[in-house]
């Protein structure tokens, strides 16, 4: 692989990290264009949708290079977005040697989670707070917090075994409803509806929906529509998972 092809490959890696971490399409394309310009490419055309990236870049010698990347999963990881943004600004000020650029990109890809306690703490706070906010008692808040730990565990397991997001959402919603029914049955919680709604707030794809709307507003209509459809499917998956359990076991409480 030629030097310029390797540089473009590393830049595309950075763009892929942004897209898979939940960045909007405009940010991904702008980052790739700016980094490519910093490394001497005279023209860079980028097409990004939620499932694919295509980059065509022209060198100063007139050579045209095209690379594509298939995107299989997306999540929300603001730490990686921030890290890639910082790398992009550094490259635009002073381009890094190829080996160092590749090492920095790989370091961001394998970035350890130094605050593992924050996510479960957020689950506890959000589920308990919303259960009480919508009218539940403090017992419902505690029950919702316990159910949120079930959601957290299911999410970690699903991510580890690379379960498809829609399937994982259906399973998470179903298991959460089952846990809520058990909490009410054993007397920890009182209001089943409040416990469930507190945990549903953890599953709603709010960031994905807002990002898709932003994509449409700035003119990336295809990516925005695809993101909105994905968010809608996630919402339907939540309803299906809850309905499967409540229709079968809802009468037990």
Short mmCIF file of C-alpha atoms in Angstrom, two decimals:
data_model
loop_
_atom_site.label_atom_id
_atom_site.label_comp_id
_atom_site.label_asym_id
_atom_site.label_seq_id
_atom_site.Cartn_x
_atom_site.Cartn_y
_atom_site.Cartn_z
CA UNK A 1 0.00 0.00 0.00
CA UNK A 2 1.40 3.41 -0.98
CA UNK A 3 2.11 6.09 1.61
CA UNK A 4 -0.83 8.29 0.56
CA UNK A 5 -3.20 5.31 0.58
CA UNK A 6 -2.08 4.48 4.12
CA UNK A 7 -2.65 8.07 5.20
CA UNK A 8 -6.16 8.06 3.71
CA UNK A 9 -6.83 4.72 5.39
CA UNK A 10 -5.87 6.17 8.80
CA UNK A 11 -8.03 9.25 8.19
CA UNK A 12 -10.95 7.00 7.29
CA UNK A 13 -10.34 5.09 10.52
CA UNK A 14 -10.77 8.35 12.43
CA UNK A 15 -14.00 9.08 10.57
CA UNK A 16 -15.27 5.58 11.30
CA UNK A 17 -14.62 6.11 15.01
CA UNK A 18 -16.69 9.28 14.91
CA UNK A 19 -19.59 7.66 13.07
CA UNK A 20 -19.69 4.53 15.23
CA UNK A 21 -19.56 6.71 18.37
CA UNK A 22 -22.76 8.50 17.34
CA UNK A 23 -21.44 11.69 15.73
CA UNK A 24 -23.61 13.45 13.18
CA UNK A 25 -22.80 12.95 9.50
CA UNK A 26 -21.77 16.58 8.91
CA UNK A 27 -19.11 16.32 11.64
CA UNK A 28 -17.76 13.07 10.20
CA UNK A 29 -17.47 14.41 6.66
CA UNK A 30 -15.98 17.74 7.74
CA UNK A 31 -13.37 16.00 9.92
CA UNK A 32 -12.29 13.72 7.07
CA UNK A 33 -12.03 16.62 4.62
CA UNK A 34 -9.98 18.78 7.00
CA UNK A 35 -7.59 15.98 7.92
CA UNK A 36 -7.13 15.02 4.27
CA UNK A 37 -6.38 18.65 3.35
CA UNK A 38 -3.81 18.83 6.17
CA UNK A 39 -2.01 15.83 4.66
CA UNK A 40 -1.79 17.40 1.21
CA UNK A 41 -4.83 16.08 -0.65
CA UNK A 42 -6.07 18.81 -2.97
CA UNK A 43 -9.66 17.57 -3.14
CA UNK A 44 -11.65 15.21 -0.95
CA UNK A 45 -15.22 14.06 -1.60
CA UNK A 46 -16.93 12.21 1.24
CA UNK A 47 -20.28 10.43 1.25
CA UNK A 48 -21.42 9.14 4.63
CA UNK A 49 -24.63 7.39 5.60
CA UNK A 50 -25.39 5.41 8.72
CA UNK A 51 -24.15 2.14 7.22
CA UNK A 52 -21.35 3.16 4.86
CA UNK A 53 -18.57 5.65 4.18
CA UNK A 54 -17.03 6.42 0.78
CA UNK A 55 -14.04 8.75 0.39
CA UNK A 56 -12.43 9.84 -2.88
CA UNK A 57 -9.32 11.99 -2.57
CA UNK A 58 -7.05 13.57 -5.18
CA UNK A 59 -3.34 14.00 -4.51
CA UNK A 60 -1.20 16.94 -5.61
CA UNK A 61 0.21 14.70 -8.37
CA UNK A 62 -3.27 14.12 -9.79
CA UNK A 63 -3.70 10.55 -8.50
CA UNK A 64 -7.24 9.70 -7.36
CA UNK A 65 -7.73 7.33 -4.42
CA UNK A 66 -11.05 5.84 -3.32
CA UNK A 67 -11.72 3.88 -0.14
CA UNK A 68 -14.93 2.62 1.42
CA UNK A 69 -15.87 1.47 4.88
CA UNK A 70 -18.87 -0.62 6.00
CA UNK A 71 -20.42 0.45 9.32
CA UNK A 72 -22.06 -2.40 11.20
CA UNK A 73 -22.76 -0.92 14.65
CA UNK A 74 -23.36 2.50 16.14
CA UNK A 75 -23.45 3.57 19.76
CA UNK A 76 -23.14 6.77 21.78
CA UNK A 77 -19.66 7.44 23.11
CA UNK A 78 -18.91 11.11 23.66
CA UNK A 79 -15.42 10.34 24.95
CA UNK A 80 -14.35 8.94 21.59
CA UNK A 81 -15.98 11.81 19.70
CA UNK A 82 -14.10 14.30 21.86
CA UNK A 83 -10.82 12.39 21.41
CA UNK A 84 -11.14 12.27 17.60
CA UNK A 85 -12.04 15.95 17.50
CA UNK A 86 -8.91 16.77 19.51
CA UNK A 87 -6.80 14.61 17.18
CA UNK A 88 -8.31 16.33 14.14
CA UNK A 89 -7.49 19.81 15.49
CA UNK A 90 -3.94 18.69 16.27
CA UNK A 91 -3.49 17.28 12.76
CA UNK A 92 -4.81 20.46 11.17
CA UNK A 93 -2.28 22.53 13.15
CA UNK A 94 0.64 20.21 12.39
CA UNK A 95 0.23 16.86 10.56
CA UNK A 96 1.53 13.89 12.52
CA UNK A 97 3.82 11.24 11.02
CA UNK A 98 1.82 8.34 9.62
CA UNK A 99 2.95 5.86 12.29
CA UNK A 100 2.01 8.27 15.06
CA UNK A 101 -1.34 9.06 13.46
CA UNK A 102 -2.15 5.37 13.20
CA UNK A 103 -1.09 4.80 16.81
CA UNK A 104 -3.26 7.67 18.04
CA UNK A 105 -6.29 6.37 16.14
CA UNK A 106 -5.80 2.86 17.55
CA UNK A 107 -5.38 4.30 21.06
CA UNK A 108 -8.75 6.01 20.72
CA UNK A 109 -10.32 2.81 19.38
CA UNK A 110 -9.08 0.81 22.39
CA UNK A 111 -9.64 3.62 24.88
CA UNK A 112 -10.28 2.08 28.33
CA UNK A 113 -13.30 3.09 30.33
CA UNK A 114 -11.77 4.74 33.36
CA UNK A 115 -15.16 5.61 34.86
CA UNK A 116 -17.03 2.31 34.79
CA UNK A 117 -19.07 3.27 37.83
CA UNK A 118 -20.68 6.27 36.10
CA UNK A 119 -22.89 4.32 33.71
CA UNK A 120 -24.55 2.08 36.33
CA UNK A 121 -24.87 5.12 38.59
CA UNK A 122 -26.64 6.97 35.77
CA UNK A 123 -28.95 3.98 35.25
CA UNK A 124 -29.88 4.01 38.94
CA UNK A 125 -30.46 7.77 39.04
CA UNK A 126 -32.48 8.01 35.81
CA UNK A 127 -34.74 5.02 36.45
CA UNK A 128 -35.46 5.91 40.06
CA UNK A 129 -35.98 9.61 39.37
CA UNK A 130 -38.39 9.13 36.47
CA UNK A 131 -40.39 6.49 38.34
CA UNK A 132 -41.01 9.00 41.13
CA UNK A 133 -41.39 11.95 38.73
CA UNK A 134 -44.29 10.30 36.90
CA UNK A 135 -46.17 9.71 40.16
CA UNK A 136 -44.67 6.60 41.73
CA UNK A 137 -43.83 6.20 45.41
CA UNK A 138 -40.35 5.98 46.87
CA UNK A 139 -40.79 2.21 46.87
CA UNK A 140 -41.46 2.32 43.15
CA UNK A 141 -38.30 4.38 42.75
CA UNK A 142 -36.24 1.74 44.57
CA UNK A 143 -37.83 -1.04 42.51
CA UNK A 144 -37.10 0.87 39.31
CA UNK A 145 -33.48 1.28 40.37
CA UNK A 146 -33.14 -2.46 40.95
CA UNK A 147 -34.69 -3.17 37.54
CA UNK A 148 -32.27 -0.72 35.94
CA UNK A 149 -29.38 -2.90 37.09
CA UNK A 150 -30.99 -5.79 35.22
CA UNK A 151 -31.13 -3.57 32.12
CA UNK A 152 -27.50 -2.62 32.58
CA UNK A 153 -26.42 -6.25 32.85
CA UNK A 154 -28.42 -7.27 29.76
CA UNK A 155 -26.90 -4.41 27.80
CA UNK A 156 -23.35 -5.36 28.77
CA UNK A 157 -23.93 -9.01 27.87
CA UNK A 158 -25.58 -8.12 24.56
CA UNK A 159 -22.70 -5.81 23.60
CA UNK A 160 -20.13 -8.44 24.55
CA UNK A 161 -21.71 -11.10 22.32
CA UNK A 162 -22.41 -8.54 19.52
CA UNK A 163 -26.18 -8.98 19.62
CA UNK A 164 -28.06 -6.95 17.02
CA UNK A 165 -29.37 -3.66 18.53
CA UNK A 166 -33.04 -4.28 17.66
CA UNK A 167 -32.96 -7.80 19.10
CA UNK A 168 -31.13 -6.54 22.18
CA UNK A 169 -33.76 -3.84 22.69
CA UNK A 170 -36.61 -6.38 22.51
CA UNK A 171 -34.86 -8.67 25.00
CA UNK A 172 -33.96 -5.78 27.32
CA UNK A 173 -37.54 -4.47 27.37
CA UNK A 174 -38.96 -7.94 27.99
CA UNK A 175 -36.55 -8.79 30.80
CA UNK A 176 -37.07 -5.38 32.38
CA UNK A 177 -40.86 -5.85 32.42
CA UNK A 178 -40.43 -9.30 33.92
CA UNK A 179 -38.18 -7.84 36.63
CA UNK A 180 -40.76 -5.11 37.31
CA UNK A 181 -43.51 -7.71 37.69
CA UNK A 182 -41.37 -9.64 40.16
CA UNK A 183 -40.64 -6.47 42.15
CA UNK A 184 -44.35 -5.77 42.52
CA UNK A 185 -45.15 -9.41 43.27
CA UNK A 186 -42.65 -9.62 46.14
CA UNK A 187 -43.80 -6.28 47.53
CA UNK A 188 -40.77 -4.10 46.87
CA UNK A 189 -42.68 -1.89 44.44
CA UNK A 190 -46.32 -0.86 44.25
CA UNK A 191 -47.02 0.73 40.88
CA UNK A 192 -46.03 -1.50 37.98
CA UNK A 193 -46.60 1.26 35.42
CA UNK A 194 -44.28 3.68 37.22
CA UNK A 195 -41.50 1.12 37.55
CA UNK A 196 -41.71 0.24 33.86
CA UNK A 197 -41.84 3.83 32.62
CA UNK A 198 -38.84 4.76 34.73
CA UNK A 199 -36.81 2.07 32.99
CA UNK A 200 -38.23 2.70 29.53
CA UNK A 201 -36.59 6.12 29.69
CA UNK A 202 -33.25 4.29 29.61
CA UNK A 203 -34.15 2.51 26.38
CA UNK A 204 -35.66 5.37 24.38
CA UNK A 205 -33.23 6.31 21.53
CA UNK A 206 -33.42 10.03 22.18
CA UNK A 207 -29.88 10.94 21.12
CA UNK A 208 -30.19 8.93 17.90
CA UNK A 209 -33.45 10.69 17.03
CA UNK A 210 -32.06 14.17 17.73
CA UNK A 211 -28.93 13.39 15.68
CA UNK A 212 -31.05 12.22 12.75
CA UNK A 213 -33.14 15.40 12.89
CA UNK A 214 -29.97 17.48 12.93
CA UNK A 215 -28.68 15.59 9.89
CA UNK A 216 -31.88 16.38 8.00
CA UNK A 217 -31.79 20.05 9.02
CA UNK A 218 -28.26 20.53 7.64
CA UNK A 219 -29.13 18.78 4.37
CA UNK A 220 -28.01 15.18 4.96
CA UNK A 221 -31.51 13.93 4.23
CA UNK A 222 -30.70 10.29 3.48
CA UNK A 223 -28.65 9.81 6.64
CA UNK A 224 -31.26 11.66 8.69
CA UNK A 225 -34.12 9.53 7.37
CA UNK A 226 -32.16 6.32 7.97
CA UNK A 227 -31.34 7.41 11.52
CA UNK A 228 -34.97 8.37 12.19
CA UNK A 229 -36.17 5.00 10.87
CA UNK A 230 -33.66 3.23 13.11
CA UNK A 231 -34.87 5.22 16.12
CA UNK A 232 -38.48 4.38 15.23
CA UNK A 233 -37.63 0.67 14.97
CA UNK A 234 -35.95 0.85 18.38
CA UNK A 235 -39.11 2.43 19.83
CA UNK A 236 -41.26 -0.32 18.28
CA UNK A 237 -38.86 -2.93 19.68
CA UNK A 238 -39.35 -1.49 23.19
CA UNK A 239 -43.12 -1.76 22.80
CA UNK A 240 -42.89 -5.31 21.46
CA UNK A 241 -40.63 -6.47 24.29
CA UNK A 242 -42.90 -5.00 26.96
CA UNK A 243 -46.06 -6.31 25.28
CA UNK A 244 -44.71 -9.87 25.04
CA UNK A 245 -44.31 -10.04 28.82
CA UNK A 246 -47.30 -7.98 29.93
CA UNK A 247 -49.73 -9.82 27.67
CA UNK A 248 -48.62 -13.14 29.10
CA UNK A 249 -47.89 -12.28 32.75
CA UNK A 250 -49.54 -8.93 33.36
CA UNK A 251 -52.36 -10.54 35.28
CA UNK A 252 -50.07 -11.98 37.93
CA UNK A 253 -50.06 -8.73 39.95
#
